[in-house]
Amino acid sequence: MLDIRGITMEYGQKSLFEDVNLILLPTQRYGVVGANGTGKSTFLKILAGEEQSSHGTVEKAKSISLGILKQDHFRYEENRLIDVVIRGNTILWDALVEKEKLFTKEDFTEADGYRLSELEEIIMHQGGYEAEADAKNLLLGLGIVEKYHDGPLSALSGGYKLRVLLAQVLYQKPDIMLLDEPTNHLDIVSIAWLEVFLKTTFKGLLIYISHDRGFLNNLSTNILDIDYGTVLDYPGNYEKFCVTKEERLRLKQSELKNQEKKIEALQGFVDRFGAKASKASQAASRQKMIDRIELVEIKDSNIFKPYFHFVPKRPSGKSVVKVENLHKKFDERVLLNDVTFNIHRGDKCAVIGPNGIGKSTLLKILLNELEADQGSFEWSDTVQVGYFAQDYRTQLLPEQTIWQWMQDNIVAPDQDIRKTLGQMLFRGDDVHKKIAMLSGGESARVVMAKLILQKNNVLILDEPTNHLDLESIDALVEALQKFPGAVLFVSHNRYFIDHISTRVLAVTEQYGVQNYLGNYHDYLDQFGKDYLATA
């Protein structure tokens, strides 16, 4: 369905990938992975025809339709949400618009009548009579409540606008769908719904980028790995890919080692007997054998893992915080109702629930950034809290360099700052990069470096995995598992929650707040089917 021949992408002296040859098949679901900056989004743009590769071609039949998730919501600010979604099917939308124009004509002619009949047939074949119901179902599945459906896109926040654009490309039902980080700005409920939709309802070729390991595992039939200067296709989900890639590397290393041993033995004979007339022909034969050996090439990987290491300056007391009967509402909407829980040293407490339910509000109340309407909370005197905000980029000053910002925001010796930045993959002159030039993942690692140097004994993290690549998420999981202090965190990344949580606070409209003493798996076992996956 999609034939990729000899694709190479270069920017100046830097090559993202070279001589990529792939045939991507219909009905398959390809997850694209690779470290930040390796060219995943560029690869998708080349497949979509939005960017031209340096060399090579991408070929598909003219009759095959292609849809890509765009972030051009500004085009639709005053449009009704339902209409924005239906516009995903351009044939249907154009027919509906033309039909509406015909109905507004004062001098309706016989030709207009014939044209109206043609339009009605197009609308019927394109599912136009179910269009509004289908669009509403998509919006509801992505967590946009019905009261917004007939209003303008401008009424929604940025994250929810992107959900509408996701609904638009899903409604399009193209033969080939390209999605760049479709789970960004989605909560667990919507991510689970999207997984099911893409597995059961969408029947075409899917190519998508994601840093959500659970999403990759549950959805992918293949993994496209951008590494070692190329793109390789691995059958299976992400877990299988990790095993297969590691095995391939070990086999290459073993083969190279055997080749080197063979060359060493042959060269030893040549060096020893090359000058002797009686052995000269044998030595020459062995030299030819050495010359014919083509060493296995093992390129350097593009993947580098940061090293997060949170060490408290001093431990907190056994009790960290006591929360009693917290209530909070905005206007008439109740977000938090009678929230009560205690956190102790060593607890890793996940706060889960749909977007807009009050998770971040709870964290901000505990940080004294918002005031509760009722109830109280009390931190232990020994507590030192470090906070990673969901909107962490607002803390960073774009005109500063990484080094300037760190020196302004943390009291620590220069060598400690440089060492920690090195662990965050900012080495050498990288520390003098302007913050304005950093990617989302790089910016997150800068803020994490500050947290590490603060040496807090309690960490409050609001969506810390947003914009981090898979390797960085793995490194953060390892660090938080080893951290001896308490962690209170909001996340929609099921892998992240699964591997860290020892406590779960589930915030729901139906059940209020469920305070479960146990990890995420235990929580699901206790409450049966995950309400978050089916809400």
Short mmCIF file of C-alpha atoms in Angstrom, two decimals:
data_model
loop_
_atom_site.label_atom_id
_atom_site.label_comp_id
_atom_site.label_asym_id
_atom_site.label_seq_id
_atom_site.Cartn_x
_atom_site.Cartn_y
_atom_site.Cartn_z
CA MET A 1 0.00 0.00 0.00
CA LEU A 2 2.90 2.37 0.74
CA ASP A 3 6.19 1.75 -1.06
CA ILE A 4 9.21 3.57 0.42
CA ARG A 5 12.27 3.45 -1.83
CA GLY A 6 15.72 4.71 -0.90
CA ILE A 7 14.53 7.54 1.37
CA THR A 8 17.34 9.71 2.76
CA MET A 9 16.82 12.86 4.84
CA GLU A 10 19.64 15.32 5.43
CA TYR A 11 19.80 18.72 7.10
CA GLY A 12 23.10 20.34 6.16
CA GLN A 13 25.83 18.00 7.39
CA LYS A 14 23.44 16.02 9.60
CA SER A 15 21.73 12.92 8.25
CA LEU A 16 18.59 11.71 10.04
CA PHE A 17 18.28 8.44 8.11
CA GLU A 18 19.69 7.00 4.89
CA ASP A 19 18.51 4.62 2.16
CA VAL A 20 15.28 3.54 3.86
CA ASN A 21 13.43 0.82 1.95
CA LEU A 22 10.10 -0.38 3.33
CA ILE A 23 6.79 -1.76 2.09
CA LEU A 24 4.01 -0.88 4.56
CA LEU A 25 1.00 -3.16 4.26
CA PRO A 26 -2.75 -2.47 4.55
CA THR A 27 -4.53 -3.26 7.86
CA GLN A 28 -1.18 -3.20 9.72
CA ARG A 29 -0.56 -0.77 12.59
CA TYR A 30 3.01 0.57 12.63
CA GLY A 31 4.29 2.32 15.76
CA VAL A 32 7.21 4.66 15.01
CA VAL A 33 9.81 4.89 17.78
CA GLY A 34 13.20 6.51 18.25
CA ALA A 35 14.99 8.96 20.50
CA ASN A 36 14.00 12.64 20.50
CA GLY A 37 15.51 14.40 17.50
CA THR A 38 15.97 11.31 15.30
CA GLY A 39 13.35 12.44 12.78
CA LYS A 40 10.11 10.64 13.67
CA SER A 41 7.84 13.59 12.84
CA THR A 42 9.90 14.35 9.72
CA PHE A 43 9.46 10.74 8.58
CA LEU A 44 5.67 11.05 8.89
CA LYS A 45 5.68 14.35 6.98
CA ILE A 46 7.66 12.72 4.15
CA LEU A 47 5.11 9.87 3.99
CA ALA A 48 2.29 12.45 3.89
CA GLY A 49 3.99 14.43 1.12
CA GLU A 50 4.23 17.51 3.35
CA GLU A 51 8.04 17.46 3.28
CA GLN A 52 10.42 16.42 0.52
CA SER A 53 13.15 13.91 1.30
CA SER A 54 16.72 14.58 0.17
CA HIS A 55 16.69 11.39 -1.92
CA GLY A 56 14.25 8.58 -2.68
CA THR A 57 10.52 8.29 -3.26
CA VAL A 58 7.28 7.34 -1.50
CA GLU A 59 4.74 5.70 -3.80
CA LYS A 60 1.07 4.80 -3.41
CA ALA A 61 -1.84 4.29 -5.76
CA LYS A 62 -3.69 7.49 -6.70
CA SER A 63 -6.99 6.01 -5.53
CA ILE A 64 -5.67 5.52 -1.97
CA SER A 65 -6.66 8.30 0.45
CA LEU A 66 -4.33 9.54 3.17
CA GLY A 67 -5.20 11.38 6.39
CA ILE A 68 -2.81 13.02 8.84
CA LEU A 69 -3.44 14.54 12.25
CA LYS A 70 -2.76 18.26 11.91
CA GLN A 71 -2.57 21.00 14.52
CA ASP A 72 -4.20 23.76 12.49
CA HIS A 73 -7.18 24.34 14.81
CA PHE A 74 -6.88 28.11 14.26
CA ARG A 75 -8.60 27.53 10.87
CA TYR A 76 -11.78 26.40 12.59
CA GLU A 77 -12.05 28.67 15.64
CA GLU A 78 -15.57 29.89 14.85
CA ASN A 79 -16.82 26.59 13.41
CA ARG A 80 -19.22 24.30 15.22
CA LEU A 81 -17.43 21.25 16.66
CA ILE A 82 -19.69 18.81 14.79
CA ASP A 83 -18.87 20.63 11.53
CA VAL A 84 -15.11 20.56 12.20
CA VAL A 85 -15.31 16.77 12.55
CA ILE A 86 -17.48 16.24 9.44
CA ARG A 87 -15.05 18.35 7.39
CA GLY A 88 -12.72 15.37 7.65
CA ASN A 89 -14.74 13.90 4.76
CA THR A 90 -14.21 16.61 2.15
CA ILE A 91 -16.52 15.01 -0.44
CA LEU A 92 -19.39 14.92 2.04
CA TRP A 93 -18.66 18.38 3.44
CA ASP A 94 -18.52 20.01 0.00
CA ALA A 95 -21.83 18.36 -0.92
CA LEU A 96 -23.48 19.56 2.30
CA VAL A 97 -22.22 23.12 1.77
CA GLU A 98 -23.42 23.19 -1.85
CA LYS A 99 -26.80 21.76 -0.84
CA GLU A 100 -27.20 24.49 1.78
CA LYS A 101 -26.39 27.16 -0.83
CA LEU A 102 -29.00 25.75 -3.21
CA PHE A 103 -31.68 25.94 -0.51
CA THR A 104 -30.93 29.63 0.07
CA LYS A 105 -31.34 30.57 -3.63
CA GLU A 106 -34.37 32.72 -4.42
CA ASP A 107 -34.61 31.66 -8.10
CA PHE A 108 -34.43 27.85 -7.81
CA THR A 109 -34.12 26.49 -11.39
CA GLU A 110 -34.75 23.07 -12.93
CA ALA A 111 -30.95 22.61 -13.23
CA ASP A 112 -30.68 23.32 -9.50
CA GLY A 113 -33.22 20.56 -8.92
CA TYR A 114 -31.17 18.06 -10.90
CA ARG A 115 -28.02 19.15 -9.05
CA LEU A 116 -29.80 18.78 -5.70
CA SER A 117 -30.72 15.23 -6.63
CA GLU A 118 -27.05 14.48 -7.42
CA LEU A 119 -25.96 16.01 -4.12
CA GLU A 120 -28.50 13.94 -2.18
CA GLU A 121 -27.05 10.79 -3.74
CA ILE A 122 -23.48 11.84 -2.82
CA ILE A 123 -24.57 12.63 0.74
CA MET A 124 -26.32 9.27 1.07
CA HIS A 125 -23.31 7.29 -0.24
CA GLN A 126 -20.96 9.24 2.04
CA GLY A 127 -23.03 8.49 5.17
CA GLY A 128 -24.25 12.05 5.44
CA TYR A 129 -27.49 11.19 7.18
CA GLU A 130 -25.58 9.58 10.05
CA ALA A 131 -22.78 12.15 9.98
CA GLU A 132 -23.82 14.19 13.02
CA ALA A 133 -24.43 11.09 15.15
CA ASP A 134 -21.06 9.60 14.09
CA ALA A 135 -19.26 12.88 14.81
CA LYS A 136 -20.88 13.10 18.26
CA ASN A 137 -19.79 9.55 19.10
CA LEU A 138 -16.20 10.37 18.17
CA LEU A 139 -16.23 13.54 20.27
CA LEU A 140 -17.73 11.72 23.25
CA GLY A 141 -15.19 8.92 22.94
CA LEU A 142 -12.41 11.51 23.06
CA GLY A 143 -13.83 13.04 26.22
CA ILE A 144 -15.62 16.12 24.83
CA VAL A 145 -19.01 16.38 26.52
CA GLU A 146 -22.17 16.97 24.49
CA LYS A 147 -22.85 20.53 25.68
CA TYR A 148 -19.88 21.74 23.58
CA HIS A 149 -20.76 19.89 20.35
CA ASP A 150 -22.91 22.64 18.82
CA GLY A 151 -20.67 25.46 20.02
CA PRO A 152 -17.56 26.98 18.39
CA LEU A 153 -14.12 25.41 18.61
CA SER A 154 -12.87 28.58 20.28
CA ALA A 155 -14.80 27.61 23.45
CA LEU A 156 -12.33 24.77 24.11
CA SER A 157 -8.82 24.84 25.58
CA GLY A 158 -5.84 23.98 23.38
CA GLY A 159 -5.68 20.31 24.41
CA TYR A 160 -9.37 19.77 23.69
CA LYS A 161 -9.09 21.53 20.32
CA LEU A 162 -6.50 18.94 19.34
CA ARG A 163 -8.97 16.20 20.33
CA VAL A 164 -11.46 17.67 17.86
CA LEU A 165 -8.83 17.54 15.11
CA LEU A 166 -8.13 13.92 16.06
CA ALA A 167 -11.86 13.23 15.73
CA GLN A 168 -11.72 14.91 12.30
CA VAL A 169 -9.04 12.57 10.93
CA LEU A 170 -10.78 9.54 12.50
CA TYR A 171 -14.05 10.58 10.81
CA GLN A 172 -12.24 10.85 7.49
CA LYS A 173 -11.63 7.06 7.52
CA PRO A 174 -8.69 7.28 5.10
CA ASP A 175 -6.98 4.23 3.63
CA ILE A 176 -3.75 5.39 5.30
CA MET A 177 -3.80 7.27 8.62
CA LEU A 178 -0.76 9.08 10.03
CA LEU A 179 -0.89 10.16 13.68
CA ASP A 180 1.86 12.09 15.49
CA GLU A 181 1.54 11.61 19.27
CA PRO A 182 -2.25 11.09 19.24
CA THR A 183 -2.36 10.34 22.99
CA ASN A 184 -0.93 13.73 23.97
CA HIS A 185 -3.63 15.71 25.83
CA LEU A 186 -5.75 12.55 26.24
CA ASP A 187 -6.66 11.07 29.62
CA ILE A 188 -6.69 7.34 30.39
CA VAL A 189 -10.36 7.06 29.45
CA SER A 190 -9.83 8.58 26.00
CA ILE A 191 -6.58 6.69 25.36
CA ALA A 192 -8.35 3.38 26.07
CA TRP A 193 -11.24 4.38 23.78
CA LEU A 194 -8.83 5.39 21.00
CA GLU A 195 -7.00 2.05 21.26
CA VAL A 196 -10.23 0.13 20.81
CA PHE A 197 -11.38 2.38 17.93
CA LEU A 198 -8.11 1.99 16.02
CA LYS A 199 -8.01 -1.78 16.57
CA THR A 200 -11.64 -2.59 15.79
CA THR A 201 -13.20 0.22 13.73
CA PHE A 202 -10.34 1.57 11.60
CA LYS A 203 -9.49 -0.96 8.88
CA GLY A 204 -6.75 0.85 6.97
CA LEU A 205 -2.98 1.23 7.29
CA LEU A 206 -2.04 3.06 10.48
CA ILE A 207 1.36 4.70 11.07
CA TYR A 208 1.73 6.55 14.34
CA ILE A 209 4.29 8.02 16.72
CA SER A 210 3.88 7.46 20.44
CA HIS A 211 5.92 7.59 23.64
CA ASP A 212 3.23 5.65 25.50
CA ARG A 213 4.54 2.12 25.97
CA GLY A 214 1.10 0.71 26.85
CA PHE A 215 -0.43 2.27 23.74
CA LEU A 216 2.38 0.84 21.57
CA ASN A 217 2.04 -2.60 23.13
CA ASN A 218 -1.73 -2.78 22.86
CA LEU A 219 -2.03 -1.38 19.34
CA SER A 220 1.08 -2.11 17.24
CA THR A 221 1.35 -5.02 14.84
CA ASN A 222 4.80 -3.69 13.82
CA ILE A 223 7.41 -1.26 15.12
CA LEU A 224 9.36 1.08 12.82
CA ASP A 225 12.58 1.89 14.65
CA ILE A 226 14.52 5.02 13.67
CA ASP A 227 18.04 4.29 14.87
CA TYR A 228 21.55 3.61 13.55
CA GLY A 229 20.88 6.10 10.74
CA THR A 230 18.03 4.13 9.16
CA VAL A 231 14.46 2.87 9.68
CA LEU A 232 13.88 -0.85 10.27
CA ASP A 233 10.62 -2.80 10.46
CA TYR A 234 10.18 -5.17 13.44
CA PRO A 235 7.06 -7.40 13.46
CA GLY A 236 5.19 -7.47 16.78
CA ASN A 237 4.46 -4.96 19.53
CA TYR A 238 6.92 -2.81 21.47
CA GLU A 239 7.91 -5.44 24.04
CA LYS A 240 8.72 -7.95 21.29
CA PHE A 241 10.63 -5.26 19.39
CA CYS A 242 12.84 -4.53 22.43
CA VAL A 243 13.78 -8.21 22.73
CA THR A 244 14.36 -8.68 18.98
CA LYS A 245 16.47 -5.53 18.64
CA GLU A 246 18.65 -6.55 21.57
CA GLU A 247 19.06 -10.06 20.11
CA ARG A 248 20.05 -8.64 16.71
CA LEU A 249 22.67 -6.42 18.34
CA ARG A 250 24.09 -9.34 20.36
CA LEU A 251 24.29 -11.52 17.23
CA LYS A 252 26.11 -8.75 15.33
CA GLN A 253 28.53 -8.23 18.22
CA SER A 254 29.16 -11.98 18.45
CA GLU A 255 29.70 -12.25 14.69
CA LEU A 256 32.12 -9.31 14.73
CA LYS A 257 34.02 -10.83 17.63
CA ASN A 258 34.37 -14.15 15.75
CA GLN A 259 35.57 -12.31 12.64
CA GLU A 260 38.16 -10.42 14.65
CA LYS A 261 39.41 -13.66 16.22
CA LYS A 262 39.68 -15.28 12.80
CA ILE A 263 41.57 -12.30 11.39
CA GLU A 264 43.90 -12.31 14.40
CA ALA A 265 44.71 -16.03 13.87
CA LEU A 266 45.27 -15.59 10.11
CA GLN A 267 47.36 -12.47 10.63
CA GLY A 268 49.49 -14.32 13.19
CA PHE A 269 50.34 -16.95 10.57
CA VAL A 270 51.14 -14.26 7.94
CA ASP A 271 53.38 -12.36 10.37
CA ARG A 272 55.18 -15.52 11.42
CA PHE A 273 55.73 -17.25 8.09
CA GLY A 274 55.35 -14.52 5.45
CA ALA A 275 59.10 -14.10 5.09
CA LYS A 276 59.83 -17.87 4.75
CA ALA A 277 60.02 -19.14 1.18
CA SER A 278 58.60 -22.57 2.12
CA LYS A 279 55.49 -20.96 3.69
CA ALA A 280 55.17 -17.92 1.43
CA SER A 281 52.32 -19.32 -0.69
CA GLN A 282 50.36 -20.34 2.41
CA ALA A 283 50.93 -16.93 3.98
CA ALA A 284 49.76 -15.22 0.77
CA SER A 285 46.66 -17.42 0.73
CA ARG A 286 45.83 -16.42 4.28
CA GLN A 287 46.39 -12.75 3.47
CA LYS A 288 43.83 -13.08 0.66
CA MET A 289 41.41 -14.66 3.12
CA ILE A 290 41.88 -11.65 5.45
CA ASP A 291 41.29 -9.24 2.59
CA ARG A 292 38.04 -11.00 1.62
CA ILE A 293 36.52 -10.76 5.11
CA GLU A 294 33.93 -7.99 5.30
CA LEU A 295 33.63 -6.97 8.92
CA VAL A 296 30.14 -6.69 10.34
CA GLU A 297 29.30 -2.98 10.63
CA ILE A 298 27.82 -1.87 13.95
CA LYS A 299 26.82 1.78 13.77
CA ASP A 300 26.46 3.98 16.82
CA SER A 301 22.94 4.09 18.22
CA ASN A 302 21.08 7.42 18.39
CA ILE A 303 19.53 6.34 21.68
CA PHE A 304 20.97 7.77 24.88
CA LYS A 305 19.32 7.30 28.23
CA PRO A 306 19.34 10.11 30.81
CA TYR A 307 20.19 9.29 34.41
CA PHE A 308 17.68 10.54 36.98
CA HIS A 309 18.91 10.20 40.55
CA PHE A 310 16.79 11.75 43.30
CA VAL A 311 18.61 11.72 46.64
CA PRO A 312 17.03 13.60 49.59
CA LYS A 313 19.26 15.91 51.61
CA ARG A 314 17.62 14.36 54.67
CA PRO A 315 14.69 11.95 55.08
CA SER A 316 11.23 13.12 56.05
CA GLY A 317 9.39 11.80 59.06
CA LYS A 318 7.25 8.70 58.72
CA SER A 319 4.09 10.79 58.23
CA VAL A 320 4.33 13.13 55.22
CA VAL A 321 0.91 14.76 54.82
CA LYS A 322 -2.59 14.36 56.27
CA VAL A 323 -5.53 15.47 54.14
CA GLU A 324 -9.03 15.69 55.62
CA ASN A 325 -12.39 16.41 53.96
CA LEU A 326 -11.12 18.64 51.14
CA HIS A 327 -13.83 20.24 48.99
CA LYS A 328 -13.35 22.43 45.93
CA LYS A 329 -15.72 23.73 43.28
CA PHE A 330 -15.48 26.25 40.47
CA ASP A 331 -18.74 28.12 39.87
CA GLU A 332 -21.35 25.36 40.33
CA ARG A 333 -19.11 22.47 39.32
CA VAL A 334 -17.81 20.30 42.17
CA LEU A 335 -14.30 19.05 41.43
CA LEU A 336 -13.24 17.62 44.80
CA ASN A 337 -15.71 16.31 47.33
CA ASP A 338 -14.70 15.06 50.80
CA VAL A 339 -11.15 14.02 49.83
CA THR A 340 -9.36 12.35 52.74
CA PHE A 341 -6.05 10.45 52.70
CA ASN A 342 -2.65 10.21 54.41
CA ILE A 343 0.73 9.80 52.74
CA HIS A 344 3.75 8.27 54.44
CA ARG A 345 7.45 8.20 53.64
CA GLY A 346 8.10 5.82 50.75
CA ASP A 347 4.54 5.95 49.37
CA LYS A 348 4.26 6.30 45.60
CA CYS A 349 0.70 7.58 45.19
CA ALA A 350 -0.84 7.80 41.70
CA VAL A 351 -3.72 10.24 41.21
CA ILE A 352 -5.77 8.98 38.27
CA GLY A 353 -9.00 9.98 36.55
CA PRO A 354 -10.39 11.71 33.45
CA ASN A 355 -9.23 15.18 32.41
CA GLY A 356 -11.02 18.02 34.15
CA ILE A 357 -11.96 15.94 37.18
CA GLY A 358 -9.72 17.87 39.61
CA LYS A 359 -6.40 15.99 39.77
CA SER A 360 -4.15 19.00 39.15
CA THR A 361 -6.43 21.09 41.36
CA LEU A 362 -5.75 18.70 44.24
CA LEU A 363 -1.98 19.05 43.77
CA LYS A 364 -2.21 22.85 43.62
CA ILE A 365 -4.23 22.96 46.85
CA LEU A 366 -1.54 20.89 48.58
CA LEU A 367 1.09 23.29 47.22
CA ASN A 368 -0.92 26.33 48.46
CA GLU A 369 -1.36 27.57 44.90
CA LEU A 370 -5.15 27.23 45.28
CA GLU A 371 -7.34 27.41 48.36
CA ALA A 372 -9.81 24.67 49.25
CA ASP A 373 -13.44 25.65 49.95
CA GLN A 374 -13.53 23.29 52.94
CA GLY A 375 -11.27 20.83 54.71
CA SER A 376 -7.63 20.93 55.70
CA PHE A 377 -4.24 19.39 55.12
CA GLU A 378 -1.05 19.35 57.17
CA TRP A 379 2.49 18.67 56.00
CA SER A 380 5.08 17.25 58.37
CA ASP A 381 7.69 19.77 59.55
CA THR A 382 10.46 17.62 58.06
CA VAL A 383 9.06 17.71 54.52
CA GLN A 384 10.83 19.41 51.59
CA VAL A 385 8.64 19.35 48.49
CA GLY A 386 9.82 19.42 44.89
CA TYR A 387 7.22 20.12 42.20
CA PHE A 388 7.14 19.27 38.49
CA ALA A 389 4.22 21.23 37.00
CA GLN A 390 2.19 20.13 33.99
CA ASP A 391 2.89 23.54 32.45
CA TYR A 392 6.58 23.35 33.40
CA ARG A 393 7.65 25.31 30.32
CA THR A 394 6.19 28.50 31.81
CA GLN A 395 8.97 28.34 34.44
CA LEU A 396 11.64 28.57 31.73
CA LEU A 397 12.81 31.85 30.21
CA PRO A 398 13.22 31.40 26.42
CA GLU A 399 15.93 34.06 26.07
CA GLN A 400 18.19 32.40 28.64
CA THR A 401 20.60 29.54 28.05
CA ILE A 402 20.25 26.30 30.01
CA TRP A 403 23.29 27.26 32.09
CA GLN A 404 22.00 30.75 32.90
CA TRP A 405 18.60 29.42 33.96
CA MET A 406 20.12 26.73 36.19
CA GLN A 407 22.41 29.23 37.92
CA ASP A 408 19.46 31.59 38.51
CA ASN A 409 17.19 28.86 39.89
CA ILE A 410 19.36 26.52 41.95
CA VAL A 411 22.01 27.04 44.63
CA ALA A 412 24.69 24.43 43.93
CA PRO A 413 28.38 24.31 42.96
CA ASP A 414 29.05 24.73 39.24
CA GLN A 415 30.55 21.24 39.00
CA ASP A 416 27.37 19.71 40.47
CA ILE A 417 25.19 21.63 38.00
CA ARG A 418 27.37 20.57 35.07
CA LYS A 419 27.42 16.94 36.25
CA THR A 420 23.63 16.81 36.61
CA LEU A 421 23.08 18.47 33.24
CA GLY A 422 25.42 15.86 31.75
CA GLN A 423 23.24 13.14 33.26
CA MET A 424 20.30 14.86 31.55
CA LEU A 425 22.21 14.54 28.22
CA PHE A 426 23.34 18.19 28.06
CA ARG A 427 27.09 17.81 27.59
CA GLY A 428 29.86 20.20 26.61
CA ASP A 429 28.53 23.25 24.78
CA ASP A 430 24.95 21.90 24.96
CA VAL A 431 24.56 23.76 28.27
CA HIS A 432 24.79 27.04 26.34
CA LYS A 433 21.77 26.25 24.15
CA LYS A 434 19.01 28.84 24.27
CA ILE A 435 15.92 27.49 26.06
CA ALA A 436 13.79 28.75 23.16
CA MET A 437 15.52 26.17 20.93
CA LEU A 438 14.78 23.17 23.18
CA SER A 439 12.23 20.48 22.41
CA GLY A 440 9.53 19.57 24.92
CA GLY A 441 11.54 16.57 26.12
CA GLU A 442 14.74 18.61 26.50
CA SER A 443 12.88 21.30 28.44
CA ALA A 444 11.43 18.66 30.77
CA ARG A 445 14.94 17.29 31.45
CA VAL A 446 16.15 20.80 32.38
CA VAL A 447 13.40 21.11 35.01
CA MET A 448 14.18 17.57 36.22
CA ALA A 449 17.84 18.59 36.66
CA LYS A 450 16.70 21.37 38.98
CA LEU A 451 14.59 18.90 41.00
CA ILE A 452 17.53 16.51 41.33
CA LEU A 453 19.81 19.28 42.65
CA GLN A 454 17.20 20.49 45.17
CA LYS A 455 17.47 17.12 46.98
CA ASN A 456 13.84 17.13 48.16
CA ASN A 457 12.38 14.29 50.22
CA VAL A 458 8.88 14.57 48.66
CA LEU A 459 8.14 14.87 44.95
CA ILE A 460 4.87 16.13 43.45
CA LEU A 461 4.77 15.41 39.72
CA ASP A 462 1.98 16.50 37.37
CA GLU A 463 2.16 14.60 34.06
CA PRO A 464 5.96 14.16 34.18
CA THR A 465 6.12 11.83 31.15
CA ASN A 466 4.59 14.28 28.67
CA HIS A 467 7.15 14.91 25.89
CA LEU A 468 9.68 12.40 27.31
CA ASP A 469 10.81 9.66 24.93
CA LEU A 470 10.53 5.99 25.90
CA GLU A 471 14.11 5.74 27.14
CA SER A 472 13.68 8.81 29.37
CA ILE A 473 10.43 7.41 30.77
CA ASP A 474 12.19 4.11 31.58
CA ALA A 475 14.98 6.01 33.32
CA LEU A 476 12.48 8.07 35.33
CA VAL A 477 10.61 4.91 36.38
CA GLU A 478 13.87 3.36 37.64
CA ALA A 479 14.77 6.51 39.59
CA LEU A 480 11.37 6.88 41.26
CA GLN A 481 11.31 3.20 42.22
CA LYS A 482 14.62 3.74 44.07
CA PHE A 483 13.67 7.12 45.58
CA PRO A 484 13.27 6.64 49.36
CA GLY A 485 10.88 9.58 49.82
CA ALA A 486 7.18 9.98 49.01
CA VAL A 487 5.90 10.66 45.49
CA LEU A 488 2.44 12.04 44.66
CA PHE A 489 1.92 12.05 40.90
CA VAL A 490 -0.71 12.56 38.22
CA SER A 491 -0.32 10.53 35.05
CA HIS A 492 -2.28 9.05 32.17
CA ASN A 493 0.59 6.76 31.18
CA ARG A 494 -0.51 3.29 32.30
CA TYR A 495 3.00 1.79 32.07
CA PHE A 496 4.36 4.58 34.25
CA ILE A 497 1.56 4.19 36.82
CA ASP A 498 1.87 0.40 36.75
CA HIS A 499 5.58 0.37 37.56
CA ILE A 500 5.67 3.05 40.27
CA SER A 501 2.44 3.21 42.26
CA THR A 502 2.06 1.67 45.69
CA ARG A 503 -1.10 3.73 46.32
CA VAL A 504 -3.94 4.84 44.04
CA LEU A 505 -6.26 7.83 44.39
CA ALA A 506 -8.92 7.45 41.69
CA VAL A 507 -10.93 10.65 41.20
CA THR A 508 -14.30 9.92 39.55
CA GLU A 509 -17.63 11.63 39.10
CA GLN A 510 -19.56 8.42 39.78
CA TYR A 511 -17.74 7.16 42.87
CA GLY A 512 -16.04 10.28 44.26
CA VAL A 513 -12.46 9.59 45.36
CA GLN A 514 -11.39 5.97 45.76
CA ASN A 515 -8.39 5.73 48.09
CA TYR A 516 -6.78 2.35 47.50
CA LEU A 517 -3.81 1.06 49.51
CA GLY A 518 -2.00 -1.06 46.96
CA ASN A 519 -0.47 -0.79 43.50
CA TYR A 520 -2.32 -0.23 40.25
CA HIS A 521 -2.69 -3.93 39.45
CA ASP A 522 -4.08 -4.56 42.93
CA TYR A 523 -6.48 -1.67 42.46
CA LEU A 524 -7.79 -3.12 39.19
CA ASP A 525 -8.15 -6.58 40.79
CA GLN A 526 -10.11 -5.02 43.67
CA PHE A 527 -12.51 -3.02 41.52
CA GLY A 528 -12.83 -5.52 38.70
CA LYS A 529 -12.81 -4.15 35.18
CA ASP A 530 -10.95 -0.86 34.94
CA TYR A 531 -13.67 1.80 34.93
CA LEU A 532 -11.13 4.15 33.36
CA ALA A 533 -10.84 1.89 30.32
CA THR A 534 -14.58 1.68 29.75
CA ALA A 535 -16.03 4.99 31.00
#
